[in-house]
Coordinates of C-alpha atoms in Angstrom, one line a residue:
M8 CA -2.6 36.1 24.7
G9 CA 1.1 36.0 24.2
K10 CA 3.1 37.1 21.2
T11 CA 1.6 36.8 17.7
I12 CA 2.8 36.8 14.2
R13 CA 0.8 38.0 11.3
L14 CA 0.7 35.5 8.4
T15 CA -1.7 34.4 5.7
M16 CA -3.5 31.2 6.4
A17 CA -1.4 29.4 3.8
Q18 CA 1.8 30.8 5.3
A19 CA 0.7 29.5 8.7
V20 CA 0.2 26.0 7.2
A21 CA 3.7 26.1 5.7
H22 CA 5.5 27.4 8.8
F23 CA 3.6 24.9 11.0
L24 CA 4.5 21.9 8.8
K25 CA 8.2 22.7 8.8
K26 CA 8.3 22.6 12.6
Q27 CA 6.8 19.1 13.1
M28 CA 9.6 16.6 13.9
T29 CA 10.1 13.0 14.8
V30 CA 12.9 10.7 15.9
V31 CA 14.1 8.0 13.5
D32 CA 17.0 5.7 14.6
G33 CA 17.9 8.1 17.4
K34 CA 18.0 11.1 15.2
K35 CA 15.6 14.0 15.2
V36 CA 14.3 14.7 11.6
P37 CA 11.4 16.6 10.1
I38 CA 8.3 14.4 10.1
F39 CA 7.2 15.8 6.7
G40 CA 9.5 14.6 3.9
G41 CA 8.2 17.5 1.7
V42 CA 5.2 18.7 -0.1
W43 CA 4.0 17.6 -3.6
A44 CA 2.4 20.4 -5.5
I45 CA 0.7 20.9 -8.8
F46 CA -0.4 24.5 -8.8
G47 CA -3.6 26.0 -10.2
H48 CA -5.9 28.9 -9.6
G49 CA -7.1 27.4 -6.3
N50 CA -3.6 27.2 -4.7
V51 CA -0.9 28.9 -6.7
A52 CA -1.3 32.3 -5.1
G53 CA -1.8 31.2 -1.5
M54 CA 0.0 27.9 -1.0
G55 CA 2.4 28.5 -3.8
E56 CA 3.8 31.7 -2.3
A57 CA 3.8 30.2 1.2
L58 CA 5.7 27.1 0.1
Y59 CA 8.2 29.3 -1.7
Q60 CA 9.1 31.0 1.5
V61 CA 10.0 27.8 3.3
R62 CA 11.4 25.8 0.4
S63 CA 14.9 25.4 2.1
E64 CA 13.3 23.8 5.2
L65 CA 10.2 22.1 3.6
P66 CA 11.0 21.1 0.0
T67 CA 8.3 21.3 -2.6
Y68 CA 8.3 18.7 -5.5
R69 CA 6.5 19.0 -8.8
A70 CA 4.8 16.0 -10.4
H71 CA 3.0 15.4 -13.7
N72 CA -0.3 14.0 -12.3
E73 CA -2.1 14.7 -9.0
Q74 CA -2.9 11.0 -8.4
G75 CA 0.6 10.1 -9.2
M76 CA 2.1 12.5 -6.7
A77 CA -0.3 11.4 -4.0
H78 CA 0.8 7.7 -4.7
A79 CA 4.4 8.8 -4.3
A80 CA 3.5 10.4 -1.0
I81 CA 1.7 7.3 0.2
A82 CA 4.6 5.0 -0.8
Y83 CA 7.1 7.3 1.0
A84 CA 5.1 6.9 4.2
K85 CA 4.7 3.2 3.7
A86 CA 8.4 2.7 3.0
S87 CA 9.1 4.8 6.1
F88 CA 6.9 2.5 8.2
R89 CA 4.6 5.5 8.8
Q90 CA 7.3 7.3 10.8
R91 CA 7.5 10.1 8.2
F92 CA 5.0 11.3 5.6
M93 CA 4.3 14.0 3.0
A94 CA 1.7 16.6 2.1
C95 CA 0.0 17.1 -1.3
T96 CA -1.6 20.4 -2.6
T97 CA -3.6 21.0 -5.7
S98 CA -6.0 23.5 -7.3
I99 CA -9.7 23.1 -7.0
G100 CA -11.9 20.9 -9.2
P101 CA -10.1 18.2 -11.3
G102 CA -6.8 18.7 -9.7
A103 CA -8.3 17.9 -6.3
L104 CA -10.5 15.1 -7.5
N105 CA -7.5 13.4 -9.2
M106 CA -6.2 12.7 -5.6
V107 CA -9.4 11.0 -4.4
T108 CA -8.4 7.6 -5.7
A109 CA -5.1 7.9 -3.9
A110 CA -6.9 9.0 -0.8
G111 CA -8.8 5.7 -1.1
V112 CA -5.4 3.9 -1.3
A113 CA -4.2 5.6 1.9
H114 CA -7.4 5.0 3.7
V115 CA -7.7 1.3 3.0
N116 CA -4.0 0.8 3.8
R117 CA -4.0 3.1 6.8
I118 CA -1.2 5.3 5.5
P119 CA -0.7 8.9 6.7
V120 CA -0.8 11.6 4.0
L121 CA -1.9 15.2 4.3
F122 CA -4.1 16.4 1.4
L123 CA -4.3 20.2 1.0
P124 CA -6.6 20.8 -2.0
G125 CA -7.7 24.2 -2.9
D126 CA -11.4 25.0 -2.6
V127 CA -13.9 27.6 -3.8
F128 CA -14.2 31.1 -2.3
A129 CA -15.5 31.1 1.2
N130 CA -17.0 34.6 0.7
R131 CA -18.8 33.4 -2.5
A132 CA -18.3 36.8 -4.1
P133 CA -17.2 35.5 -7.5
D134 CA -19.4 32.3 -7.5
P135 CA -19.4 30.2 -9.5
V136 CA -15.7 30.2 -10.2
L137 CA -13.9 28.2 -12.8
Q138 CA -14.0 24.4 -12.0
Q139 CA -16.6 24.9 -9.2
I140 CA -19.1 22.1 -8.7
E141 CA -22.5 23.5 -7.8
D142 CA -25.1 21.6 -5.9
W143 CA -28.6 23.0 -6.5
G144 CA -29.8 21.9 -3.1
D145 CA -26.7 22.6 -0.9
G146 CA -24.7 25.7 -1.2
T147 CA -21.9 24.4 1.1
V148 CA -21.0 21.5 -1.2
S149 CA -17.8 21.5 -3.3
A150 CA -15.9 18.9 -5.3
N151 CA -13.7 18.4 -2.2
D152 CA -16.6 16.7 -0.3
A153 CA -15.6 13.6 -2.3
F154 CA -12.7 13.4 0.1
R155 CA -14.9 12.9 3.1
P156 CA -15.5 9.1 2.9
V157 CA -11.8 8.5 2.2
S158 CA -10.3 10.7 4.9
R159 CA -9.7 9.8 8.5
Y160 CA -10.2 13.5 9.2
F161 CA -11.8 16.2 7.0
D162 CA -12.1 19.9 7.5
R163 CA -12.9 22.8 5.3
I164 CA -11.2 26.0 6.3
T165 CA -13.5 29.0 5.8
R166 CA -11.8 31.4 8.2
P167 CA -8.0 31.8 8.7
E168 CA -8.1 31.2 12.4
Q169 CA -9.8 27.8 11.9
I170 CA -6.5 26.4 10.7
I171 CA -5.1 26.5 14.3
S172 CA -7.2 23.7 15.6
A173 CA -7.4 21.9 12.2
L174 CA -3.6 21.6 12.0
K175 CA -3.3 20.2 15.5
R176 CA -6.1 17.7 14.9
A177 CA -4.5 16.7 11.6
M178 CA -1.2 15.9 13.3
Q179 CA -3.0 13.9 15.9
V180 CA -4.6 11.7 13.3
L181 CA -1.5 11.4 11.1
T182 CA 0.7 10.2 14.0
D183 CA -1.9 8.0 15.8
P184 CA -1.3 4.3 15.2
L185 CA -5.0 3.6 15.5
D186 CA -6.5 6.6 13.6
C187 CA -3.7 6.8 11.2
G188 CA -4.7 7.5 7.6
P189 CA -5.3 10.4 5.2
V190 CA -6.2 13.8 6.4
T191 CA -7.9 16.4 4.1
L192 CA -7.8 20.1 4.9
S193 CA -9.8 21.8 2.2
L194 CA -8.4 25.3 1.8
C195 CA -10.8 27.9 0.4
Q196 CA -8.7 29.9 -2.0
D197 CA -9.6 33.4 -0.7
V198 CA -8.9 32.3 2.9
Q199 CA -5.5 31.0 2.0
A200 CA -4.6 34.6 1.2
E201 CA -6.2 36.2 4.3
A202 CA -4.0 37.3 7.1
F203 CA -4.4 36.6 10.9
D204 CA -2.4 37.3 14.0
Y205 CA -1.4 33.7 14.9
P206 CA 0.1 32.8 18.2
E207 CA 3.8 32.2 18.0
S208 CA 3.4 29.1 20.0
L209 CA 1.7 27.5 17.0
F210 CA 5.1 27.5 15.2
E211 CA 7.2 26.1 18.0
E212 CA 9.0 22.9 17.2
K213 CA 7.1 19.7 18.3
V214 CA 8.5 16.2 18.3
W215 CA 6.0 13.4 17.7
A216 CA 6.7 10.0 19.3
V217 CA 5.1 6.6 18.5
R218 CA 2.4 5.7 21.0
R219 CA 2.7 2.0 22.1
P220 CA -0.4 0.9 24.1
Q221 CA 0.2 -2.0 26.4
P222 CA -2.3 -4.9 26.5
D223 CA -5.0 -5.1 29.1
A224 CA -4.2 -7.5 31.9
D225 CA -7.4 -9.5 31.5
E226 CA -7.2 -9.7 27.7
L227 CA -3.6 -10.8 28.0
A228 CA -4.4 -13.6 30.5
S229 CA -7.2 -14.8 28.2
A230 CA -4.9 -14.7 25.1
I231 CA -2.1 -16.7 26.9
A232 CA -4.6 -19.3 28.0
L233 CA -6.0 -19.6 24.5
I234 CA -2.5 -20.2 23.1
K235 CA -1.5 -22.7 25.7
A236 CA -4.7 -24.7 24.9
S237 CA -3.9 -24.9 21.2
Q238 CA -2.1 -27.7 19.5
K239 CA -1.7 -26.2 16.0
P240 CA -1.3 -22.4 16.3
V241 CA -0.2 -20.2 13.4
I242 CA 0.7 -16.5 13.3
I243 CA -0.7 -14.5 10.5
A244 CA 1.5 -11.4 10.4
G245 CA 0.2 -8.2 8.7
G246 CA 1.4 -4.8 8.0
G247 CA 0.9 -3.7 11.6
V248 CA 4.0 -5.8 12.5
L249 CA 6.1 -3.6 10.2
Y250 CA 4.6 -0.3 11.3
S251 CA 5.1 -1.3 14.9
Q252 CA 8.7 -2.3 14.0
A253 CA 8.1 -5.6 15.7
T254 CA 10.0 -7.8 13.3
K255 CA 12.6 -8.9 15.8
E256 CA 9.9 -9.7 18.4
L257 CA 8.0 -11.7 15.8
A258 CA 11.0 -13.9 14.9
A259 CA 11.8 -14.3 18.6
F260 CA 8.2 -15.4 19.4
A261 CA 8.3 -18.0 16.6
D262 CA 11.7 -19.3 17.9
A263 CA 10.7 -19.4 21.5
H264 CA 7.3 -21.1 21.0
G265 CA 7.7 -23.0 17.8
V266 CA 4.8 -21.3 16.1
P267 CA 4.9 -21.0 12.3
V268 CA 4.5 -17.6 10.7
V269 CA 2.5 -16.9 7.5
L270 CA 2.2 -13.5 5.8
T271 CA -0.4 -11.2 4.3
Q272 CA 0.5 -8.9 1.4
A273 CA 1.1 -6.0 3.7
G274 CA 3.0 -8.2 6.2
K275 CA 5.4 -9.8 3.8
S276 CA 9.0 -9.0 4.8
A277 CA 7.9 -8.9 8.5
I278 CA 10.1 -12.0 8.9
D279 CA 13.1 -13.2 7.0
E280 CA 11.6 -15.9 4.7
R281 CA 14.8 -18.0 5.3
H282 CA 13.6 -18.6 8.8
P283 CA 12.6 -22.2 9.2
L284 CA 9.2 -21.3 10.6
A285 CA 8.5 -18.6 8.0
L286 CA 6.2 -20.2 5.4
G287 CA 5.6 -17.2 3.2
S288 CA 2.3 -15.9 1.9
V289 CA -1.1 -17.1 2.9
G290 CA -4.5 -17.3 1.4
V291 CA -5.6 -16.8 -2.2
T292 CA -2.1 -16.0 -3.3
G293 CA -0.5 -18.2 -0.6
T294 CA 2.3 -20.7 -0.7
S295 CA 1.3 -24.4 -0.5
A296 CA 3.2 -24.6 2.8
A297 CA 1.4 -21.6 4.5
N298 CA -2.0 -22.8 3.3
A299 CA -1.4 -26.4 4.4
I300 CA -0.6 -25.1 8.0
A301 CA -3.5 -22.6 7.9
E302 CA -6.1 -25.2 6.7
D303 CA -5.4 -27.4 9.8
T304 CA -4.8 -24.8 12.4
D305 CA -6.8 -24.7 15.6
L306 CA -5.7 -21.1 16.5
V307 CA -5.0 -18.2 14.2
I308 CA -2.9 -15.5 16.0
A309 CA -3.7 -12.5 13.8
V310 CA -1.0 -9.9 14.5
G311 CA -1.5 -6.5 12.9
T312 CA -3.8 -7.7 10.1
R313 CA -7.5 -6.9 9.3
C314 CA -7.9 -10.5 7.8
Q315 CA -9.3 -9.4 4.4
D316 CA -10.6 -12.0 2.0
F317 CA -7.4 -12.6 0.1
T318 CA -5.7 -13.6 3.4
T319 CA -8.5 -15.9 4.6
G320 CA -9.4 -17.4 1.2
S321 CA -12.8 -15.6 1.6
W322 CA -13.0 -17.4 5.0
A323 CA -12.9 -20.8 3.3
L324 CA -9.2 -21.5 4.0
F325 CA -9.5 -22.7 7.6
K326 CA -10.9 -26.3 7.8
N327 CA -10.5 -27.1 11.5
D328 CA -13.9 -27.3 13.2
G329 CA -12.3 -26.2 16.5
L330 CA -10.7 -23.0 15.0
K331 CA -10.4 -20.0 17.3
M332 CA -9.1 -16.5 16.5
L333 CA -6.9 -14.3 18.6
G334 CA -6.6 -10.7 17.3
L335 CA -3.5 -8.8 18.4
N336 CA -4.2 -5.4 17.0
I337 CA -4.0 -1.8 18.0
A338 CA -7.5 -1.3 16.6
A339 CA -10.3 -3.0 18.5
Y340 CA -12.3 -2.9 15.3
D341 CA -9.9 -5.5 13.8
A342 CA -9.0 -7.4 17.0
Y343 CA -12.7 -8.4 17.5
K344 CA -13.3 -9.6 13.9
H345 CA -14.8 -13.0 13.3
D346 CA -15.5 -13.6 17.0
G347 CA -11.9 -13.2 17.8
Q348 CA -10.5 -13.1 21.3
P349 CA -9.2 -9.5 21.3
L350 CA -5.7 -8.4 22.5
V351 CA -5.8 -4.6 21.8
A352 CA -2.2 -3.4 22.0
D353 CA 0.8 -2.3 20.0
A354 CA 2.1 -5.3 18.0
R355 CA 5.6 -5.1 19.5
E356 CA 4.5 -4.7 23.0
G357 CA 1.8 -7.3 22.6
L358 CA 4.2 -9.9 21.3
K359 CA 6.6 -9.2 24.1
A360 CA 3.9 -9.6 26.7
L361 CA 2.6 -12.8 25.2
S362 CA 6.0 -14.3 25.0
K363 CA 6.8 -13.4 28.6
G364 CA 3.5 -14.9 29.7
L365 CA 4.1 -18.1 27.7
S366 CA 7.6 -18.6 29.1
G367 CA 8.5 -22.3 28.9
W368 CA 5.6 -23.1 26.6
K369 CA 6.1 -24.4 23.1
A370 CA 3.8 -25.8 20.5
P371 CA 4.0 -29.5 19.9
A372 CA 7.1 -30.5 17.9
A373 CA 4.9 -32.1 15.3
L374 CA 3.8 -28.7 14.2
A375 CA 7.3 -27.5 13.4
E376 CA 8.1 -30.8 11.7
K377 CA 5.1 -30.4 9.4
A378 CA 6.0 -26.8 8.7
T379 CA 9.5 -27.9 7.6
K380 CA 8.2 -30.7 5.4
E381 CA 5.6 -28.4 3.7
K382 CA 8.2 -25.7 3.3
N383 CA 10.6 -28.0 1.5
V384 CA 7.9 -29.1 -0.9
W385 CA 7.0 -25.4 -1.6
M386 CA 10.6 -24.3 -2.1
E387 CA 11.0 -27.0 -4.7
A388 CA 7.9 -25.9 -6.5
A389 CA 8.8 -22.2 -6.3
S390 CA 12.3 -22.9 -7.7
K391 CA 10.8 -24.8 -10.6
A392 CA 8.3 -22.0 -11.3
M393 CA 11.0 -19.3 -11.3
A394 CA 13.6 -21.3 -13.3
S395 CA 15.1 -19.8 -16.4
T396 CA 13.5 -20.7 -19.8
N397 CA 13.9 -20.3 -23.5
A398 CA 10.2 -19.8 -24.0
A399 CA 9.2 -17.0 -26.4
L400 CA 6.6 -15.8 -23.9
P401 CA 7.8 -16.5 -20.4
S402 CA 5.5 -16.5 -17.3
D403 CA 5.4 -13.8 -14.7
A404 CA 7.1 -16.2 -12.3
Q405 CA 10.0 -16.8 -14.7
V406 CA 10.4 -13.0 -15.0
I407 CA 10.4 -12.7 -11.2
G408 CA 13.0 -15.4 -11.0
A409 CA 15.3 -13.5 -13.4
V410 CA 14.8 -10.2 -11.5
T411 CA 15.5 -11.8 -8.1
R412 CA 18.7 -13.4 -9.5
S413 CA 19.8 -10.0 -10.8
F414 CA 19.6 -7.8 -7.7
E415 CA 21.1 -8.0 -4.2
L416 CA 17.8 -8.4 -2.5
E417 CA 19.1 -7.3 0.9
K418 CA 19.7 -3.9 -0.7
A419 CA 16.6 -3.8 -2.9
I420 CA 12.9 -3.1 -2.6
G421 CA 10.5 -5.1 -4.8
L422 CA 7.4 -3.0 -5.5
C423 CA 4.1 -3.7 -7.2
A424 CA 0.4 -3.1 -6.9
A425 CA -2.1 -4.6 -9.3
G426 CA -2.9 -7.3 -11.8
G427 CA -1.5 -10.8 -11.8
L428 CA 2.0 -9.8 -10.6
P429 CA 1.0 -9.3 -6.9
G430 CA -0.1 -12.9 -6.6
E431 CA 3.1 -14.2 -8.1
M432 CA 5.3 -11.8 -6.1
H433 CA 3.4 -12.6 -2.9
K434 CA 4.3 -16.3 -3.4
L435 CA 7.7 -16.0 -4.9
W436 CA 9.6 -12.8 -4.0
P437 CA 12.2 -13.9 -1.4
A438 CA 11.8 -11.1 1.2
T439 CA 14.6 -11.2 3.7
A440 CA 14.6 -7.7 5.3
P441 CA 11.9 -5.5 6.7
G442 CA 10.4 -3.3 3.9
S443 CA 12.2 -5.2 1.1
Y444 CA 8.8 -6.1 -0.3
H445 CA 6.4 -3.2 -1.0
M446 CA 3.0 -4.1 -2.2
E447 CA -0.1 -1.9 -2.4
Y448 CA -2.8 -4.5 -2.3
G449 CA -5.4 -3.1 0.1
F450 CA -6.9 -1.1 -2.8
S451 CA -4.9 -2.9 -5.5
C452 CA -4.7 0.4 -7.4
M453 CA -3.6 0.1 -11.0
G454 CA -1.2 3.0 -11.7
Y455 CA 0.4 3.0 -8.2
E456 CA 3.5 1.2 -9.3
I457 CA 5.8 3.8 -10.9
A458 CA 4.7 6.7 -8.7
G459 CA 5.0 4.4 -5.7
G460 CA 8.5 3.5 -6.8
L461 CA 9.4 7.1 -6.8
G462 CA 8.1 7.6 -3.2
A463 CA 9.9 4.5 -2.0
K464 CA 13.2 5.7 -3.6
M465 CA 12.7 9.1 -1.9
A466 CA 12.4 7.3 1.5
H467 CA 15.4 5.0 0.7
P468 CA 17.7 6.5 -1.9
E469 CA 20.4 4.0 -1.0
K470 CA 18.2 1.1 -2.1
D471 CA 17.6 -0.4 -5.6
V472 CA 13.9 0.1 -6.1
V473 CA 12.6 -2.6 -8.5
V474 CA 9.2 -1.7 -9.9
M475 CA 7.3 -4.7 -11.4
I476 CA 4.5 -3.5 -13.6
G477 CA 2.2 -4.9 -16.3
D478 CA 1.3 -3.1 -19.5
G479 CA -2.2 -2.4 -18.2
S480 CA -1.0 -0.5 -15.1
Y481 CA 1.7 1.2 -17.1
M482 CA -0.8 2.6 -19.5
M483 CA -3.0 3.8 -16.6
L484 CA -0.4 6.0 -15.0
N485 CA 3.2 6.3 -16.2
S486 CA 3.9 10.1 -16.0
E487 CA 6.0 10.0 -12.8
L488 CA 8.6 8.0 -14.7
A489 CA 9.5 11.4 -16.2
T490 CA 9.5 12.9 -12.6
S491 CA 12.0 10.2 -11.5
V492 CA 14.3 11.2 -14.3
M493 CA 13.8 14.9 -13.5
M494 CA 14.6 14.4 -9.8
G495 CA 17.6 12.2 -10.4
L496 CA 16.0 9.2 -8.6
K497 CA 16.9 6.0 -10.4
L498 CA 14.2 3.3 -10.6
N499 CA 14.5 -0.1 -12.1
I500 CA 11.2 -0.7 -14.0
V501 CA 10.4 -4.2 -15.3
L502 CA 7.5 -3.9 -17.7
L503 CA 5.7 -7.2 -18.5
D504 CA 3.7 -6.9 -21.6
N505 CA 0.9 -9.5 -22.0
R506 CA -1.1 -7.2 -24.2
G507 CA -4.0 -6.5 -22.0
Y508 CA -5.5 -7.1 -18.5
G509 CA -4.2 -10.6 -18.2
C510 CA -5.1 -11.1 -14.6
I511 CA -8.8 -10.2 -15.0
N512 CA -8.9 -12.2 -18.2
R513 CA -7.9 -15.3 -16.3
L514 CA -10.5 -14.5 -13.6
Q515 CA -13.1 -14.0 -16.4
M516 CA -12.3 -17.5 -17.7
A517 CA -12.3 -19.1 -14.2
T518 CA -15.8 -17.8 -13.6
G519 CA -17.1 -19.2 -17.0
G520 CA -17.0 -15.9 -18.8
A521 CA -16.0 -15.5 -22.4
N522 CA -12.7 -13.9 -23.3
F523 CA -14.1 -10.4 -23.6
N524 CA -12.8 -6.8 -23.3
N525 CA -9.7 -7.6 -21.3
L526 CA -6.9 -8.7 -23.6
L527 CA -6.5 -6.2 -26.5
K528 CA -7.3 -8.9 -29.1
D529 CA -10.6 -9.5 -27.4
S530 CA -11.6 -5.9 -27.2
Y531 CA -13.3 -3.8 -29.8
H532 CA -10.7 -2.6 -32.3
E533 CA -10.4 -1.6 -35.9
V534 CA -6.6 -1.8 -35.6
M535 CA -4.6 -3.8 -33.1
P536 CA -2.5 -1.3 -31.0
E537 CA 1.2 -1.9 -31.3
I538 CA 2.5 0.0 -28.3
D539 CA 6.3 0.6 -28.3
F540 CA 6.9 0.8 -24.6
R541 CA 10.7 1.1 -25.0
A542 CA 10.3 4.2 -27.2
H543 CA 7.7 5.6 -24.8
A544 CA 9.9 5.2 -21.8
E545 CA 12.9 6.7 -23.7
A546 CA 10.7 9.7 -24.7
M547 CA 10.3 10.4 -21.0
G548 CA 14.0 10.4 -20.5
A549 CA 14.6 6.9 -19.2
I550 CA 17.1 4.4 -20.5
A551 CA 15.0 1.6 -22.0
V552 CA 15.5 -1.7 -23.6
K553 CA 13.2 -4.4 -25.1
V554 CA 14.4 -7.9 -24.4
A555 CA 13.4 -11.1 -26.2
S556 CA 14.1 -13.7 -23.5
I557 CA 14.8 -14.3 -19.8
A558 CA 18.6 -14.6 -20.5
E559 CA 18.5 -11.2 -22.3
L560 CA 16.6 -9.7 -19.4
E561 CA 19.2 -10.8 -16.9
K562 CA 22.0 -9.4 -19.1
A563 CA 20.1 -6.1 -19.6
I564 CA 19.7 -5.7 -15.9
A565 CA 23.4 -6.5 -15.3
D566 CA 24.4 -4.0 -18.0
S567 CA 22.2 -1.3 -16.4
K568 CA 24.0 -1.2 -13.1
G569 CA 26.1 1.8 -14.3
N570 CA 23.1 3.7 -15.7
D571 CA 22.7 7.2 -14.1
R572 CA 18.9 7.3 -14.4
T573 CA 15.7 5.3 -14.4
S574 CA 16.0 2.2 -16.5
V575 CA 13.1 0.3 -18.1
F576 CA 13.2 -3.3 -19.2
V577 CA 10.3 -4.4 -21.5
I578 CA 9.6 -8.1 -22.0
D579 CA 6.6 -9.9 -23.6
T580 CA 4.9 -12.4 -21.4
D581 CA 2.2 -15.1 -21.5
P582 CA -1.1 -13.8 -20.2
L583 CA -2.4 -17.2 -19.1
I584 CA 0.4 -19.0 -17.2
T585 CA 0.4 -18.7 -13.4
T586 CA 2.2 -20.7 -10.7
E587 CA 0.2 -23.9 -10.1
A588 CA 1.4 -24.7 -6.6
G589 CA -0.2 -22.9 -3.7
G590 CA -3.2 -20.6 -4.0
H591 CA -6.7 -20.9 -2.8
W592 CA -10.3 -20.3 -3.8
W593 CA -11.5 -16.7 -3.8
D594 CA -15.2 -15.7 -3.6
V595 CA -16.1 -14.0 -6.9
A596 CA -19.9 -14.2 -7.5
V597 CA -20.8 -16.1 -10.6
P598 CA -24.2 -15.4 -12.4
E599 CA -26.9 -17.7 -11.1
V600 CA -28.4 -18.1 -14.6
S601 CA -26.9 -17.7 -18.0
P602 CA -27.6 -19.0 -21.6
R603 CA -24.0 -20.2 -21.6
D604 CA -23.1 -23.6 -20.3
Q605 CA -19.6 -22.5 -19.1
V606 CA -21.2 -20.0 -16.8
N607 CA -23.7 -22.5 -15.4
K608 CA -21.0 -25.0 -14.7
A609 CA -18.9 -22.3 -13.0
H610 CA -21.9 -21.3 -10.9
A611 CA -22.4 -24.9 -9.8
A612 CA -18.7 -25.1 -8.8
Y613 CA -19.1 -21.7 -7.0
V614 CA -22.1 -22.9 -4.9
K615 CA -20.1 -26.0 -3.9
A616 CA -17.0 -23.9 -2.9
R617 CA -19.1 -21.6 -0.8
Q618 CA -20.1 -24.4 1.4
A619 CA -16.6 -24.3 2.9
Q620 CA -17.0 -20.6 4.0
R621 CA -17.2 -19.8 7.7
A622 CA -20.2 -17.6 8.4
G623 CA -19.5 -14.7 10.7

């Protein structure tokens, strides 16, 4: 059998994790950036003691909220382009379930994170224990079963030796570019403390490399023929371009073949937006330039994107009757979507192979000319939307303009997640370097922002992390602001207070609904809440200021450059104003019947708009 070492199951987990390595920029580094832990009776004795033993090699970080720490772990992996990631451990019951929302974020966005929630006793001797969920018809169920649909791999460890195969399978999933996503190893608390004679080979150092599948020869030939036959191709670049580190290849392809590039939320920053063929965001929150090219295209080259509804305008964006789809994706599931011609491969290798096969071919010059013309029109509209103002309640766009003028964007990361800000940032944030734009919009999870900013800062301590957040998201989850102060990781948090859920209020109005239960003034209240966000942020240790204008905001940001800790800038904004240029229809079902004329009119408009959708 070889040599063995006697450890508890939890100790085996800790010793295994510290020995997993990867290579980043030519340097071998631990693949786990650390473990986030909030201890309780399901993990404090087992995992707590185990992590203490390896704390110098595998650091443990304490958070204030389990969902928040999981968001930080997700952001760390996203900002690291999935080359490195983190683990999260909690007690059983509510501690574990608090991470399920974050697991959904990781699953939808295909981000690796290892969840290690404590679980009930495998021996069932003390059942039911504190916080245990009981199923009257299934004695094997626990709260952690909620992780099953939001995990790429799930395992419940009921014997100490089971962790051997489970850890190996977990690493395969976490590092696989296709299967990549959250892994949950549910650790029964008695088993965490049980000892076993583990093979020493389990704890040998292992270096994990990125797998880069090459395209199939027949699929490649078909893809090249499809591109050569097109007259108005466009590339939709998704997050897969960034995770494949294919940004240079993307720009080279656009240059060599004269094909415009438009960007999804996850793909924004995959190309320097100063590039003449980079037209910015596409779809519901798209620029007028990107959408003008997309509407007329006869070939969508979808690279590393799953083509979700915001990207495609609910499949009503593309107007060319001869439209064809080419899906360059490491996942066949995505490559085949919407009757696409698949090219299943790593994005970087696929782009290189395509470009080689297209040697000498270039799209008609008229396409680049139209792209230049449309981009000039958009840039003028964007500049106008972001211009400074003396308005008492500026728009989100005007705040974004002030922020982008105040930071050296080559050395900054603009981060956001939910509400109206993602749409405005998708259009307006001038992303120039890979990873300089960090948006969680697959799940659009309110509360991700501050915790996500913390994770991004841990991945890139040399960067200015600029968190853009609305008052609604801030109120949902703000506790990791205190964690950032505690850990000495300075964030720049711009808090836009429009006194409610402004984005959903606008959507409510657009679908004929009454102003109801979104803005604070339209919600049930005996007393209108007057939340002092500045005082709240200061109470958690941040340096905070409330500004009354765009000019004051720019001055406050300039004055904060010497601050030694997280700085928060609060500004009141208008909940109704959005950038008029760009954008596209989005399919949000409107009630078919209603006693209100506004709803009936909105439904008639909805029925008309749906006629532009492409079935299948």
